[in-house]
Coordinates of C-alpha atoms and ligand atoms in Angstrom, one line a residue:
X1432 CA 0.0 0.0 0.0
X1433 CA 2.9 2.8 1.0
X1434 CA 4.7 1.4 -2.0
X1435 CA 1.5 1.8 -4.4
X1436 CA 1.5 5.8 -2.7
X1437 CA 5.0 6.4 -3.1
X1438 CA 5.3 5.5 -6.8
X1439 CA 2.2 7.0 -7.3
X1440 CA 3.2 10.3 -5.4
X1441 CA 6.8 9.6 -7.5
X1442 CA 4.9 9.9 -10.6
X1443 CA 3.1 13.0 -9.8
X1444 CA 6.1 14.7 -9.4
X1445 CA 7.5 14.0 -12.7
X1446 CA 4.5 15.2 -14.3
X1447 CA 4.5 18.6 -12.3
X1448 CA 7.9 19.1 -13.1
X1449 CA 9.3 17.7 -16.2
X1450 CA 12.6 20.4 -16.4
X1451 CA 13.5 18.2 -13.3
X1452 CA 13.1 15.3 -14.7
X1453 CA 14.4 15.7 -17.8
X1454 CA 17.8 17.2 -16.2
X1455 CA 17.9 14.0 -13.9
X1456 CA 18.0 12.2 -17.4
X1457 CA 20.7 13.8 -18.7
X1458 CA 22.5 12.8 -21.2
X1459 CA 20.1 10.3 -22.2
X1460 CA 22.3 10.1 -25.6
X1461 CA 26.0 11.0 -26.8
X1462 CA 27.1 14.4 -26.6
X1463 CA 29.0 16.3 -29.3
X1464 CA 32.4 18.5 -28.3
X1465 CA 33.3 20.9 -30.8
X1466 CA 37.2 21.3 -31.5
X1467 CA 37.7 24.6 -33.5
X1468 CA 41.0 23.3 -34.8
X1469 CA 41.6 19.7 -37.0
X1470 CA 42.3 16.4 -35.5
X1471 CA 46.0 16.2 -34.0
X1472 CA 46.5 19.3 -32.9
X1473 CA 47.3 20.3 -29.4
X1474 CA 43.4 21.3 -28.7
X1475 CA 42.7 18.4 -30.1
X1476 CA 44.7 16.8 -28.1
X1477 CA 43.4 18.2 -24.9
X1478 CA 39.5 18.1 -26.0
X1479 CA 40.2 14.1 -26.7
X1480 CA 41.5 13.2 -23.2
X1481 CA 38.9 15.5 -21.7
X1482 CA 35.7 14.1 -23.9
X1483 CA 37.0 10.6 -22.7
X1484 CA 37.2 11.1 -19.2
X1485 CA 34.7 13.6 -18.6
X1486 CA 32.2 10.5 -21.0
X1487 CA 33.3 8.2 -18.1
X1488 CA 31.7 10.7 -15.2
X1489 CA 29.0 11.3 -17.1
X1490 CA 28.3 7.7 -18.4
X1491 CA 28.1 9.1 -21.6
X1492 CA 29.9 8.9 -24.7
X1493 CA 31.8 12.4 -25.8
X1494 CA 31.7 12.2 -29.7
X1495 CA 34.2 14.8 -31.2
X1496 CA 33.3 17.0 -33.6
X1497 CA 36.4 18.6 -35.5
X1498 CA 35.4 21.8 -37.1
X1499 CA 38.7 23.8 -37.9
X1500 CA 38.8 27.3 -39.9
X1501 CA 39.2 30.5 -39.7
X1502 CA 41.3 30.4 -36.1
X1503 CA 38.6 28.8 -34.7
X1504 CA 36.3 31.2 -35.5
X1505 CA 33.9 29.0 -37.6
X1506 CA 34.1 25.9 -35.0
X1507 CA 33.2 28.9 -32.9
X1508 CA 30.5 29.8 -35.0
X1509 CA 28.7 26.7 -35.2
X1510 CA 28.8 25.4 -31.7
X1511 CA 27.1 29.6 -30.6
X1512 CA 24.3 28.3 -33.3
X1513 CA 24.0 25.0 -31.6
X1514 CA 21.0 23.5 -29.9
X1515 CA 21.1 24.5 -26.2
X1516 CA 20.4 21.5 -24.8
X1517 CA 23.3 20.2 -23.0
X1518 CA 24.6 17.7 -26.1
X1519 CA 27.0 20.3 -28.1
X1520 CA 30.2 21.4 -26.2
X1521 CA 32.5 23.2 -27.1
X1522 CA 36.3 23.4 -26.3
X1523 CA 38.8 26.6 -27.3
X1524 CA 41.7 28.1 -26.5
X1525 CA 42.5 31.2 -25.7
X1526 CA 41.6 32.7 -29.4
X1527 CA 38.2 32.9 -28.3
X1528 CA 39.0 36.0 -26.0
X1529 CA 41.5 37.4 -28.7
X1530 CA 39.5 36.9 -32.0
X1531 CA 37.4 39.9 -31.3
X1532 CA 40.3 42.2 -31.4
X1533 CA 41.6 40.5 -34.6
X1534 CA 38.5 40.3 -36.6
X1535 CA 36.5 43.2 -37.9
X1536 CA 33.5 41.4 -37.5
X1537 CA 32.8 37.7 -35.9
X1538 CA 29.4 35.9 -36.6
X1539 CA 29.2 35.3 -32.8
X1540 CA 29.6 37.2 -29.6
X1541 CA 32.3 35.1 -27.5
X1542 CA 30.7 36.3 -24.1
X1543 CA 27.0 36.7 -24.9
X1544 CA 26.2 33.8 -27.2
X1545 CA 28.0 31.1 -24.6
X1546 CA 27.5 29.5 -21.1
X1547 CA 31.0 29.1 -19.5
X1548 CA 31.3 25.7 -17.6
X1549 CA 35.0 26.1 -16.6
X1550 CA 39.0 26.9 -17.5
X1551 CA 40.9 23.3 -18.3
X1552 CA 44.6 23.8 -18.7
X1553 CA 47.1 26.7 -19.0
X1554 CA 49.6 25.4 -22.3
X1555 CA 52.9 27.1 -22.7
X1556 CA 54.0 27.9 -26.2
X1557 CA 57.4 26.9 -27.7
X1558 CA 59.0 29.0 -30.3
X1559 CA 60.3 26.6 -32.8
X1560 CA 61.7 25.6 -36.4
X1561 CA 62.1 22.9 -38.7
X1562 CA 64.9 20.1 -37.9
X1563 CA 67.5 21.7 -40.4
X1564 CA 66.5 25.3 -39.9
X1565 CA 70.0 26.9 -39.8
X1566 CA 69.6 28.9 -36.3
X1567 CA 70.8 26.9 -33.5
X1568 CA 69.8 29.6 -30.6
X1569 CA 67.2 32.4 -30.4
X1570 CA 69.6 34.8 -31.3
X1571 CA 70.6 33.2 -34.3
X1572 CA 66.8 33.3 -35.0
X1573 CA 66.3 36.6 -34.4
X1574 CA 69.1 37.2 -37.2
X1575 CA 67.5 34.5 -39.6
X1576 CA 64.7 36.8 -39.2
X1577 CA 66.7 40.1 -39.7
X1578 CA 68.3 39.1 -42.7
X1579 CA 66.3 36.9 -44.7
X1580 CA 62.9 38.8 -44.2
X1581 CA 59.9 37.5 -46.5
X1582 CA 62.1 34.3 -47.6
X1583 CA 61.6 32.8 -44.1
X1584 CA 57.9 31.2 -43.4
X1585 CA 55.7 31.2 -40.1
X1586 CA 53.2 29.6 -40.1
X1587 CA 50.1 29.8 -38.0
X1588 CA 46.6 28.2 -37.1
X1589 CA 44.6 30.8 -38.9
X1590 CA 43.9 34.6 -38.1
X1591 CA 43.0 35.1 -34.5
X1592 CA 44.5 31.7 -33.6
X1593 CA 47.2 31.4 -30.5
X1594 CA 49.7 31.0 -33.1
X1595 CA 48.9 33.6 -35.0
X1596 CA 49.1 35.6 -32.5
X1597 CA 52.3 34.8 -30.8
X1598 CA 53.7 34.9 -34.3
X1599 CA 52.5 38.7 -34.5
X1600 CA 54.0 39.6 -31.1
X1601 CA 57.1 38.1 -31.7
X1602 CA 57.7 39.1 -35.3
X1603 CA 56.3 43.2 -34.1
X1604 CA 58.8 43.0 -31.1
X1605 CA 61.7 42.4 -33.6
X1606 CA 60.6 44.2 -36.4
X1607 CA 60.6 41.3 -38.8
X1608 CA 58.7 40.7 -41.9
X1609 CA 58.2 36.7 -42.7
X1610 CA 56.1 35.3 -44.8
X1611 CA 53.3 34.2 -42.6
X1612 CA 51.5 30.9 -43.5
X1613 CA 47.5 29.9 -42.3
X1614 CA 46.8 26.4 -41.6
X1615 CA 43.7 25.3 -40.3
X1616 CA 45.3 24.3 -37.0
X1617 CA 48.8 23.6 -35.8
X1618 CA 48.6 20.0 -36.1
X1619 CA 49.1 20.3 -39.8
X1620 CA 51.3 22.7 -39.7
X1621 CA 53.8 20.8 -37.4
X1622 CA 53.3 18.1 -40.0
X1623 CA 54.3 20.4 -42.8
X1624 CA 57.3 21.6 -40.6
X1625 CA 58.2 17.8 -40.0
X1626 CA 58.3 17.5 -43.7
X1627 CA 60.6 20.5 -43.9
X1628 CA 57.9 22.9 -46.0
X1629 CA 57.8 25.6 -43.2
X1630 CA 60.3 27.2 -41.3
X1631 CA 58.7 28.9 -37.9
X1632 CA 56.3 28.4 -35.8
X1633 CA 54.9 29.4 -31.7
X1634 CA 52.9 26.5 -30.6
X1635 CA 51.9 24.8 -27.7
X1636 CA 54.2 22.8 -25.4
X1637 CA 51.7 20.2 -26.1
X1638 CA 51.9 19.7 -29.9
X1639 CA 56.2 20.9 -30.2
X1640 CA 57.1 19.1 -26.5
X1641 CA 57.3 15.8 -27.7
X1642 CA 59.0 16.8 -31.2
X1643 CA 61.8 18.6 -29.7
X1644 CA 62.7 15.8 -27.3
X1645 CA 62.8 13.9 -30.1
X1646 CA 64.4 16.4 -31.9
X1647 CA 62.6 16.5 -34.6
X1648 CA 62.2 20.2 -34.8
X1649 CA 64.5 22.8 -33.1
X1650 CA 62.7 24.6 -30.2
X1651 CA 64.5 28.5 -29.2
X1652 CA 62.5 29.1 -26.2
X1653 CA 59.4 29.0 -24.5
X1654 CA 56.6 32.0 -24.1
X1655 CA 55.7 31.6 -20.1
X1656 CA 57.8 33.7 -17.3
X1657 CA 59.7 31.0 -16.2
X1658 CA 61.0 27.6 -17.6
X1659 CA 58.7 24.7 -18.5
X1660 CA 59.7 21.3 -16.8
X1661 CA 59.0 19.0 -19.7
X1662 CA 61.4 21.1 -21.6
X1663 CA 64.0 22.3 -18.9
X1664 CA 66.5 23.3 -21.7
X1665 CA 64.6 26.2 -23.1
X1666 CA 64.9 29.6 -21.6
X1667 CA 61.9 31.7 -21.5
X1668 CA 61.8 34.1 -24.0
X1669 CA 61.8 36.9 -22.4
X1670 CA 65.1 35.8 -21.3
X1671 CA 66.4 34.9 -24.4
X1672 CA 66.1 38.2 -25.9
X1673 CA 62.2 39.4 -25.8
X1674 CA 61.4 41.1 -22.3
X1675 CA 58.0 40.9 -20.8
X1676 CA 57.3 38.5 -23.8
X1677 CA 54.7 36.2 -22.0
X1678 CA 51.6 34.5 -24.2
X1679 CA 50.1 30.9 -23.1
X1680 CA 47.7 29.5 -24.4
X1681 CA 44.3 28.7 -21.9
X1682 CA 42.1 26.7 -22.7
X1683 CA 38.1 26.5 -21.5
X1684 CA 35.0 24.8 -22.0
X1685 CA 31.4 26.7 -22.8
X1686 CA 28.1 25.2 -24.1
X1687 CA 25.9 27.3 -26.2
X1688 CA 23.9 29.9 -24.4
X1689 CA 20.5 29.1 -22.7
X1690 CA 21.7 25.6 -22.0
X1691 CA 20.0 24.5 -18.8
X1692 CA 21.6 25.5 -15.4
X1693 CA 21.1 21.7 -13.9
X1694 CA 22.9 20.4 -17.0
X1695 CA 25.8 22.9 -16.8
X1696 CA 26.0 22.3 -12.7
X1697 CA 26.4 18.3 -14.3
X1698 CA 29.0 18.8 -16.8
X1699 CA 30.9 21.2 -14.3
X1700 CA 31.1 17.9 -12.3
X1701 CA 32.3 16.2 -14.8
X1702 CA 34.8 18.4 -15.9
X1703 CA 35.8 18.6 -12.7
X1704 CA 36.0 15.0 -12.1
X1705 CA 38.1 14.6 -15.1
X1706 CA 40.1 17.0 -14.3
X1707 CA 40.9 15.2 -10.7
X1708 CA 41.6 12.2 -12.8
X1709 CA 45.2 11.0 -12.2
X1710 CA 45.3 9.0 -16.1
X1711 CA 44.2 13.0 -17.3
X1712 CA 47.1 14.7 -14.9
X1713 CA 49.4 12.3 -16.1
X1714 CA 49.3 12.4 -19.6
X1715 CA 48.9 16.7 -19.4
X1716 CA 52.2 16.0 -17.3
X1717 CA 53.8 14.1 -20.1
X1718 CA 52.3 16.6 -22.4
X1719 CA 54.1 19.6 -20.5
X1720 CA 51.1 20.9 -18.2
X1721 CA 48.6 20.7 -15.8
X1722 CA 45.1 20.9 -15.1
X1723 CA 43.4 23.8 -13.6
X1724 CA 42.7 24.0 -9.9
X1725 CA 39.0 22.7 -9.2
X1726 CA 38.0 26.0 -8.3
X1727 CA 38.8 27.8 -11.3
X1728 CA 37.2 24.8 -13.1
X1729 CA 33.6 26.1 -13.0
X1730 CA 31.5 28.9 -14.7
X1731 CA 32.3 32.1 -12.8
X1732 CA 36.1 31.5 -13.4
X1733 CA 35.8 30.7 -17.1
X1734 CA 33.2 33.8 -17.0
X1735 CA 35.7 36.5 -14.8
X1736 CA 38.5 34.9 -17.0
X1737 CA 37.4 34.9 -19.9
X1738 CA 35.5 39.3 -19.5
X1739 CA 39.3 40.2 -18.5
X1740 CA 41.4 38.3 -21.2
X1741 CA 39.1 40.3 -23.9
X1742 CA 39.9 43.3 -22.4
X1743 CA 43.7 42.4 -22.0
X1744 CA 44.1 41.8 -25.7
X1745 CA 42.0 44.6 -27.2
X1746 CA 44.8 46.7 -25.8
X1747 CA 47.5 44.5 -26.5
X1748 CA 46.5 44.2 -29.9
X1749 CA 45.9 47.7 -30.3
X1750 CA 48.9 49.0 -29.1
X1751 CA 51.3 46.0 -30.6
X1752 CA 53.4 47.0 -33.5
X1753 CA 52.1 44.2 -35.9
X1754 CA 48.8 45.1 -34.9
X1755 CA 46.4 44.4 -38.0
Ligands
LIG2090 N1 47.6 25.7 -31.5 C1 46.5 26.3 -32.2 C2 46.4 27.7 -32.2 O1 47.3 28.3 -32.7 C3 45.3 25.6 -32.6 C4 45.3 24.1 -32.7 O2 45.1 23.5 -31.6 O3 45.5 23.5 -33.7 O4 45.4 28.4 -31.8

């Protein structure tokens, strides 16, 4: 008799509030995670471990969804026009906060068309050439770059992308004119630069790190303040001959806006659950970084974050000498 109540009384409830119960569902099917860059690629690479582990918390399957272009703009693009119903994510870098101040106009508002759910990993760049580039130091670089101008090529992830713009700082600091070439991320690019087709490139520690242990490409330095301990023998840059030179790459996660609170409360969990995982730490060890703290793994960091960086750049950008 109880039991006949409760499930009755059970029932009732579902009907009266269906929002409820259809967030107590969730996901009831895979979810998509947009990656603004091609397959291979250090947010790629990132987005991969994270859809896996963050498809175990959730007891879901993370289905990636590689849309590169346009420095991430058109991945950007289509996960803002998205459903908002909890199965499109969307993973960038820190190009989402600088595309504004590099594009005249976007198709999307960075801030108001997306719900943040929380920052994921701070990735150190590594300036870097091919195997047989002839500069064996930064300084030798720097005069590859002085004397052989437009002959030398850079390439980069696309306008607005993390590459592109370290490439711009770096190349306004010294006054430098290469021949800058657009990939649709840096995992092709590093291929081409494997195959000897490009000369330069910033990227992340993520992508280059395992290539220059390898030495399969030359690395010159690396764009945090102080020395990154997968690669203990590059200098920071702004040691090696750029002061104040400083430009890592972030990386957070959003989900289109007007996605339901209970469902972002539920993948902030998960993110932060595979974030705590020690398989996830491990391999962004290997990779050359680590994982957010928990705290700064949820919406109001990504949001606070994410308001500042925009601001930080538009002046940057403004006031670099490259600047477009
Ligand atoms: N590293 C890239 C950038 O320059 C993108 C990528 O992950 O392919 O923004």
């Amino acid at each position: 008799m109880l039991d006949t109540l409760r499930g009755a009384l059970i029932g009732a409830l579902a009907l009266l509030a269906p929002g409820v119960a259809a967030a107590q569902e969730y996901p009831a099917r895979p979810i998509t995670l947009i990656i603004p860059f091609p397959a291979g690629g250090p947010t790629d690479v990132v987005g991969r471990l994270l859809g896996q582990a963050m498809g175990t918390a959730l007891r879901q399957q993370i289905v990636i969804e590689s849309v590169g272009g346009a420095g991430g703009t058109v991945g950007a693009g289509r996960a803002a026009r998205a459903a908002p119903d909890g199965y499109t994510l969307f993973l960038h870098n820190s190009s989402h906060a600088t595309a504004p101040a590099l594009y005249d106009k976007l198709a999307y508002d960075p801030i108001a068309d997306f719900e943040p759910i929380g920052l994921v990993a701070d990735v150190p760049q590594a300036v870097v050439a091919r195997a047989n580039f002839p500069a064996k130091s930064f300084a030798e670089l720097v005069a590859q770059l002085k004397t052989n101008g437009d002959k030398i090529t850079v390439a980069n992830a696309g306008r607005g992308s993390a590459s592109h713009l370290c490439a711009l700082l770096l190349t306004g600091a010294l006054n430098v004119k290469p021949t800058a070439v657009a990939y649709q991320g840096t995992g092709p690019a590093i291929n081409d630069m494997l195959g000897g087709q490009v000369d330069v490139m910033c990227d992340q520690v993520t992508n280059t790190g395992p290539q220059i242990r390898a030495e399969r490409i030359q690395g010159y330095c690396v764009t945090t303040k102080t020395r990154v301990a997968a690669l203990p023998n590059l200098p920071p840059c702004a040691e090696a001959g750029l002061p104040g030179f400083e430009v890592s790459v972030w990386h957070g996660l959003y989900a289109p806006k007007g996605t339901p609170k209970p469902v972002i409360e539920q993948v902030t969990r998960a993110l932060q659950a595979a974030l705590r995982d020690e398989t996830v730490k491990q391999r962004l060890a290997d990779l050359g970084t680590e994982p957010v703290k928990q705290d700064d793994a949820t919406p109001d960091a990504l949001r606070a974050h994410l308001k500042a960086q925009v601001e930080k750049w538009a002046a940057v950008i403004k006031a670099a000498p490259a600047a477009p």
